Short mmCIF file of C-alpha atoms in Angstrom, two decimals:
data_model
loop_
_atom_site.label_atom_id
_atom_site.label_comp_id
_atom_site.label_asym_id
_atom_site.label_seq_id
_atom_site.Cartn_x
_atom_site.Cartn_y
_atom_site.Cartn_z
CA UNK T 7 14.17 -6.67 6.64
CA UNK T 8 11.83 -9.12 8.94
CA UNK T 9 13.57 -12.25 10.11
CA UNK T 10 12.04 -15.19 8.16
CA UNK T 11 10.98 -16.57 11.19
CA UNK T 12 9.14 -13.82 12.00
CA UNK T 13 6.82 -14.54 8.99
CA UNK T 14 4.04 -16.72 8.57
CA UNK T 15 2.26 -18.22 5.51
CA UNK T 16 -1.22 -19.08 4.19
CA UNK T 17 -1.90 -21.90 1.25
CA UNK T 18 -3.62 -21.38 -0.69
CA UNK T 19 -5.28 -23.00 -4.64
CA UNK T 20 -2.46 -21.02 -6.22
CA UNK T 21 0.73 -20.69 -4.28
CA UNK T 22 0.97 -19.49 -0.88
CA UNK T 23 0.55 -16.05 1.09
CA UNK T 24 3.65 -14.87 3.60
CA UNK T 25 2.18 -12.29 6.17
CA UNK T 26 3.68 -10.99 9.32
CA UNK T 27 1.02 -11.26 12.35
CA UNK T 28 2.11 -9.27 15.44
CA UNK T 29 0.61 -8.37 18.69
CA UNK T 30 -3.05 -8.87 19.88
CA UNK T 31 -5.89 -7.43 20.53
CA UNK T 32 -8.07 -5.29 17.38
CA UNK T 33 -6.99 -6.30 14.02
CA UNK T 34 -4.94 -3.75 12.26
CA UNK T 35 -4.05 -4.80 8.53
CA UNK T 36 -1.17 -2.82 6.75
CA UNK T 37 -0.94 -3.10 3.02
CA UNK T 38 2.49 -2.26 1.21
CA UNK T 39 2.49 -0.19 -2.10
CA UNK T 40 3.08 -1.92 -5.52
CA UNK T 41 6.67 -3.74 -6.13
CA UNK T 42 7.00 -3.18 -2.24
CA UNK T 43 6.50 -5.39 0.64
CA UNK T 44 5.54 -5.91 4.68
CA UNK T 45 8.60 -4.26 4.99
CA UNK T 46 7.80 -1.07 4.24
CA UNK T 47 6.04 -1.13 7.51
CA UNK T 48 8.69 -1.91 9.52
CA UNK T 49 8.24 1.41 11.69
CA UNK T 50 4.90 0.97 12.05
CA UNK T 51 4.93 -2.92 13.51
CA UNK T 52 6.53 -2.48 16.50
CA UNK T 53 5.13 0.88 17.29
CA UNK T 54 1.39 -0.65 17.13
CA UNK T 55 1.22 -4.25 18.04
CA UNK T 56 1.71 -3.68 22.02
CA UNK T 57 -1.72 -2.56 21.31
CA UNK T 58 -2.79 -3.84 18.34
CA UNK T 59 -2.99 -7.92 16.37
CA UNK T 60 -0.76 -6.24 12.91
CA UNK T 61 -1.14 -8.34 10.33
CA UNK T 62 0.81 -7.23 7.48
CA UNK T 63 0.99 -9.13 4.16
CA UNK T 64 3.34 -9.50 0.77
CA UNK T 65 0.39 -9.54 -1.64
CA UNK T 66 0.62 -12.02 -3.67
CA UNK T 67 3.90 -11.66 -6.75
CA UNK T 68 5.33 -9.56 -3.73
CA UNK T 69 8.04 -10.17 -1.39
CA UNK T 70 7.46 -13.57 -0.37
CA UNK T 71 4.27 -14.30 -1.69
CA UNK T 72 3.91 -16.71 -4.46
CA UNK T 73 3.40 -15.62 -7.97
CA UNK T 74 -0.13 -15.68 -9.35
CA UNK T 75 -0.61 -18.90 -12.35
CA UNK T 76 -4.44 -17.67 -12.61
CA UNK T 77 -6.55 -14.64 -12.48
CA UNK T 78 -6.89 -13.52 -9.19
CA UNK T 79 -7.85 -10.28 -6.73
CA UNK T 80 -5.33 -9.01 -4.41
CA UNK T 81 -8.89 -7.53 -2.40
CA UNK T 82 -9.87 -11.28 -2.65
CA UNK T 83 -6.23 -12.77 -1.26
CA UNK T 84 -6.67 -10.49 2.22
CA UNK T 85 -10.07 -11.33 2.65
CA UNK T 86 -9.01 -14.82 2.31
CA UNK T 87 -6.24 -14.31 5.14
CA UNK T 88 -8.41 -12.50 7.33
CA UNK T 89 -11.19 -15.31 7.31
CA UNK T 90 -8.10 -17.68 7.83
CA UNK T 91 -7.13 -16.21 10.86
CA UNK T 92 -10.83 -15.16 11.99
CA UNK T 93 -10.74 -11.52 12.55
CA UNK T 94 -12.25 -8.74 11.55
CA UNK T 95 -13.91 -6.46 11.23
CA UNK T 96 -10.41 -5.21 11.08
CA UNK T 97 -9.06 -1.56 10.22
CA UNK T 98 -7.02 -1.49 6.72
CA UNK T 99 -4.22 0.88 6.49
CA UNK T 100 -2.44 0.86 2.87
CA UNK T 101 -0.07 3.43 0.83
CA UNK T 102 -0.40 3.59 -2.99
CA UNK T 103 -1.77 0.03 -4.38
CA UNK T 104 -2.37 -1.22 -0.97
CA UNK T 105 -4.70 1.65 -0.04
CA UNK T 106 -6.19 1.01 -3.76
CA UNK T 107 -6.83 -3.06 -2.15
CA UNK T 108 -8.17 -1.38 1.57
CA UNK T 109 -10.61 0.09 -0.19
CA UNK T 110 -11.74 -2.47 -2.64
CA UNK T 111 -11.80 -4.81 0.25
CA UNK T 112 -14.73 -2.13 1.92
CA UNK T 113 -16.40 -2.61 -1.38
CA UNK T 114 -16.14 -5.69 -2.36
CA UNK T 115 -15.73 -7.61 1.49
CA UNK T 116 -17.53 -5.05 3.99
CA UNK T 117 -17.74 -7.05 6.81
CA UNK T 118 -14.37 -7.31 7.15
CA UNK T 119 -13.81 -3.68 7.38
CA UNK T 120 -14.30 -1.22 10.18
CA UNK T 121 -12.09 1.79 8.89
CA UNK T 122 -9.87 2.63 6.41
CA UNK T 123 -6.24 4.74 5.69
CA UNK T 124 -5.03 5.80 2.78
CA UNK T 125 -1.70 7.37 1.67
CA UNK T 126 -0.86 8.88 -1.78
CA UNK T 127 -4.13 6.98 -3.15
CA UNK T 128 -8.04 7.40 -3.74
CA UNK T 129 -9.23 3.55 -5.23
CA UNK T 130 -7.47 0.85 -7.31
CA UNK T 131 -8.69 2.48 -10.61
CA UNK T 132 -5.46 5.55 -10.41
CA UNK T 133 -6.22 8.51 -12.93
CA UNK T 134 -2.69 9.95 -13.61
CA UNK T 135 -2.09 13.77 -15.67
CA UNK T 136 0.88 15.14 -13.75
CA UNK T 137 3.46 15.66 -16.47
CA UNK T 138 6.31 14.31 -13.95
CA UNK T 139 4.42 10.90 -13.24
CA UNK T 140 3.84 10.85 -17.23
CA UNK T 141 7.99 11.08 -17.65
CA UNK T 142 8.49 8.14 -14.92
CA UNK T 143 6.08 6.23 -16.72
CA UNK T 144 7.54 6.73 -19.54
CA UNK T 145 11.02 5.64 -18.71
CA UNK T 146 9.89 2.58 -16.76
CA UNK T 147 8.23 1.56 -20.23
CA UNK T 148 11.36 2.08 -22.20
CA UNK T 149 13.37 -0.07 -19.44
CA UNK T 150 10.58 -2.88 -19.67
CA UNK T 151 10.87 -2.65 -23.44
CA UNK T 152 14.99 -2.97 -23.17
CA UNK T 153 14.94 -5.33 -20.48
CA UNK T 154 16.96 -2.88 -18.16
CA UNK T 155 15.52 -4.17 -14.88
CA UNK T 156 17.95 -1.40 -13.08
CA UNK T 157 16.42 1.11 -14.88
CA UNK T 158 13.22 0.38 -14.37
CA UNK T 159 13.71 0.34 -10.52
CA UNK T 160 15.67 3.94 -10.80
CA UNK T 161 12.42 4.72 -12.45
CA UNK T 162 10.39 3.70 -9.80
CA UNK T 163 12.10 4.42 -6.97
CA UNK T 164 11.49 8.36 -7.98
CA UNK T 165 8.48 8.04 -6.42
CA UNK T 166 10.28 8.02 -3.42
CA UNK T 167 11.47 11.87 -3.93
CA UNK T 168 8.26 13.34 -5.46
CA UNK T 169 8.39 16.04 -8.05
CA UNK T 170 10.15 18.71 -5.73
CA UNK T 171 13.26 16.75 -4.73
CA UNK T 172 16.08 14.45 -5.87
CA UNK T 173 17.06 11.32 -4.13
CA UNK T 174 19.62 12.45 -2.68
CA UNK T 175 17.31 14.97 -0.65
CA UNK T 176 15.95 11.46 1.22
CA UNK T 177 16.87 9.41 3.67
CA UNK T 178 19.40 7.36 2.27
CA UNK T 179 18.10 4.62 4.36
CA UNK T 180 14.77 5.15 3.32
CA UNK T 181 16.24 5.37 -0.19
CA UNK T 182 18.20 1.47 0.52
CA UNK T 183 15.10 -0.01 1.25
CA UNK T 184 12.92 0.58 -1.10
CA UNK T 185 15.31 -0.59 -3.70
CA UNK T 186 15.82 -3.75 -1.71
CA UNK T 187 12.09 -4.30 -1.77
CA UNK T 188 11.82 -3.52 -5.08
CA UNK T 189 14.47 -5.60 -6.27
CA UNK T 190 13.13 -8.36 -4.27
CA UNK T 191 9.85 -8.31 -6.43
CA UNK T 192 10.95 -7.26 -9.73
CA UNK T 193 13.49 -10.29 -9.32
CA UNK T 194 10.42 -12.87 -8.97
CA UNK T 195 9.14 -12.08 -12.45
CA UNK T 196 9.76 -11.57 -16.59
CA UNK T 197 8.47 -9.03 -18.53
CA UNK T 198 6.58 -11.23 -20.87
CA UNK T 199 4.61 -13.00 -18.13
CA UNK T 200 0.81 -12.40 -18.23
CA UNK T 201 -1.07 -10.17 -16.16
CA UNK T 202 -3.24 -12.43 -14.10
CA UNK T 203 -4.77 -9.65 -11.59
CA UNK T 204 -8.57 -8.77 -12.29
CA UNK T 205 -9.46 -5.62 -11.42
CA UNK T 206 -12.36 -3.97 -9.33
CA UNK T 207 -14.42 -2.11 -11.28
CA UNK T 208 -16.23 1.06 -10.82
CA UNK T 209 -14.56 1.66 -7.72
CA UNK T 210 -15.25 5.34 -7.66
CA UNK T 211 -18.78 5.56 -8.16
CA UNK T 212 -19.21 2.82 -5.41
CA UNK T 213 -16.62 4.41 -3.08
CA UNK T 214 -19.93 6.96 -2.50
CA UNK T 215 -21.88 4.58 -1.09
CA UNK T 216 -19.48 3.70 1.74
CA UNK T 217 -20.01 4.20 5.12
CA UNK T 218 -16.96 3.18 7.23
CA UNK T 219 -14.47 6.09 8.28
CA UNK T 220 -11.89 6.94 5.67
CA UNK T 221 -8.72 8.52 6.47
CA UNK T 222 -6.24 9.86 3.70
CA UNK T 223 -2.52 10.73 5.20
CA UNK T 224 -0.78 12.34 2.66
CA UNK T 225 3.12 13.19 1.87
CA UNK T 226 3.00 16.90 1.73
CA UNK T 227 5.19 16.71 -1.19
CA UNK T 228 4.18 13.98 -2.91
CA UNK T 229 2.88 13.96 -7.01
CA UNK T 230 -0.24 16.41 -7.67
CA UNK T 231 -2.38 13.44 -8.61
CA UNK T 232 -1.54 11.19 -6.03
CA UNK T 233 -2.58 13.93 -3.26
CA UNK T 234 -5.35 14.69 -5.48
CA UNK T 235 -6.99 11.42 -5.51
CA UNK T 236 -6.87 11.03 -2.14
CA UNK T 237 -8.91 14.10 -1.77
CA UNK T 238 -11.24 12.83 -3.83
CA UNK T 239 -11.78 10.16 -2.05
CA UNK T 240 -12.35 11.64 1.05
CA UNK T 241 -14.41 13.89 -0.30
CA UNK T 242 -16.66 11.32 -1.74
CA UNK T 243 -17.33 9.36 1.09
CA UNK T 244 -19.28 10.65 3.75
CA UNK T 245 -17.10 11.85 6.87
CA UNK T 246 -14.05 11.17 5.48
CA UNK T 247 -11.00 13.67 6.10
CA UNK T 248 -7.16 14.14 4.82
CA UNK T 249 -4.39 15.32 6.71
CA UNK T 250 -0.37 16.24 6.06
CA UNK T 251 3.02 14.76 7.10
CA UNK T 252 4.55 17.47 6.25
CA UNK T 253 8.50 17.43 3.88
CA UNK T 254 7.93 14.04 2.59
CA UNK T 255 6.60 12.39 -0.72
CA UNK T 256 5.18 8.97 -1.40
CA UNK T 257 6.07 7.25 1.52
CA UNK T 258 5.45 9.19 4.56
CA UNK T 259 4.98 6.34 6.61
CA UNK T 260 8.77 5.72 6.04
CA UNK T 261 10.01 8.97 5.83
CA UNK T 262 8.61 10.48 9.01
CA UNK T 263 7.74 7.07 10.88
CA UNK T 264 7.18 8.88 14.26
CA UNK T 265 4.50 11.81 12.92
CA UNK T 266 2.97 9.11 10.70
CA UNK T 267 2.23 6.85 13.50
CA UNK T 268 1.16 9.78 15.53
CA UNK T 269 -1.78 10.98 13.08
CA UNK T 270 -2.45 7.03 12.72
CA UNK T 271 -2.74 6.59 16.46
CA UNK T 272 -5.13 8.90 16.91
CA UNK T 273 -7.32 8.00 14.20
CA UNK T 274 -7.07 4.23 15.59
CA UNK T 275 -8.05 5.64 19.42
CA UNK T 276 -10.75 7.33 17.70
CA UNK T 277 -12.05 4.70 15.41
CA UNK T 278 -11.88 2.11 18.31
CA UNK T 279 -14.05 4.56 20.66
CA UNK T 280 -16.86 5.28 18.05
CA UNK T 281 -16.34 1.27 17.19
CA UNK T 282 -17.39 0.45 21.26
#
């Protein structure tokens, strides 16, 4: 986990925003997956800011972000943090929800946006029919319902292991820390608070109209509909591409930290060259 004093914070008219900001040079913003944190990138930090300015945020009821009172847009919170510290265009990287935010920020805050990745997601508006993401869904609903907090992260962390595994077939470490995040979040919160988030709408009919590179890197064993919608959303914008870390599920970026960063470095060579 990041050293408190490693983190930084942003006030805002409804709580406050913690984001780690590393390195200098082109802005690289990585966005954690839901009930996650920055920490999920904590392979990916140190391996890109000797090259990079990494700015990696808790969206806001993550981590150490406050909890929202209000509606609100997560999209809305990072281009809020990015016009803080004046940067950008910048290059959004995000896994699950925070690719679903990368790419509403193209749509919704474009010039702030010079690329995008995406892992194990196509927009913010998910469309889920795998029978095995139906069952976790299902469970994490009864735990809500019973107020079994531990189940519900069980539940969750399932993700972590995809269809064609068991936890104990990952990284036990890997395994540790996403439960630690996890329980980090779920701990700020009741179930019978309201949902303050406002969604972006019509995010996939709009995704065709945009024109920045899009890069989808995919666990190779991840759910059907998670690879699936990043496909689609590759194949819907023009240019865009999707490529494989091979043996891992929802989180490759954790998983296989070392090919991960590889396929992202060259994207980020690439997208810088095309960008001068």
């Amino acid at each position: 986990m990041t050293d408190a004093s490693d983190m930084s914070s942003l006030d805002t008219a409804d709580g406050h925003l913690a984001y780690r900001d590393a390195g200098a040079g082109q802005p690289l913003v990585l966005l954690h997956g839901g009930f996650l944190d920055h920490s999920m990138w904590d392979d990916q930090i140190p391996a890109f800011a000797p090259h990079y300015r990494v700015i990696a945020p808790d969206a806001r009821g993550h981590g150490g972000s406050s909890n929202a009172s209000k509606p609100f847009r997560h999209t809305d919170d990072v281009a809020a943090l990015l016009r803080h510290l004046d940067v950008g265009p910048a290059i959004l990287v995000g896994v699950s929800m925070g690719g679903g935010i990368a790419v509403d920020t193209a749509l919704e805050h474009l010039d702030l946006v010079s690329a995008l990745v995406v892992s194990g997601v196509g927009t913010s508006e998910p469309e889920f029919q795998d029978p095995w993401v139906h069952e976790i869904q299902a469970e994490q609903a009864r735990a809500l319902a019973a107020g079994d907090a531990e189940s519900w992260v069980e539940a969750f962390t399932q993700f972590a292991a995809g269809p064609r595994r068991t936890l104990d077939d990952v990284d036990q470490d890997v395994v540790c820390r996403l439960r630690e995040m996890t329980w980090r979040t779920v701990a700020k919160h009741t179930g019978t608070e309201p949902m303050h988030m406002v969604p972006v709408t019509d995010t996939w009919e709009r995704a065709a109209k945009m024109t920045v590179p899009v890069l989808a890197i995919n666990g190779g064993i991840d759910s059907d509909d998670h690879i699936d919608m990043a496909e689609r959303l590759v194949r819907t914008v023009a240019g865009g591409r999707a490529t494989t870390v091979a043996a891992t599920a929802h989180y490759p970026n954790m998983e296989r930290p070392d090919a991960f960063n590889e396929i992202l470095g060259n994207f980020l060579r690439a997208a810088s060259a095309d960008n001068s």
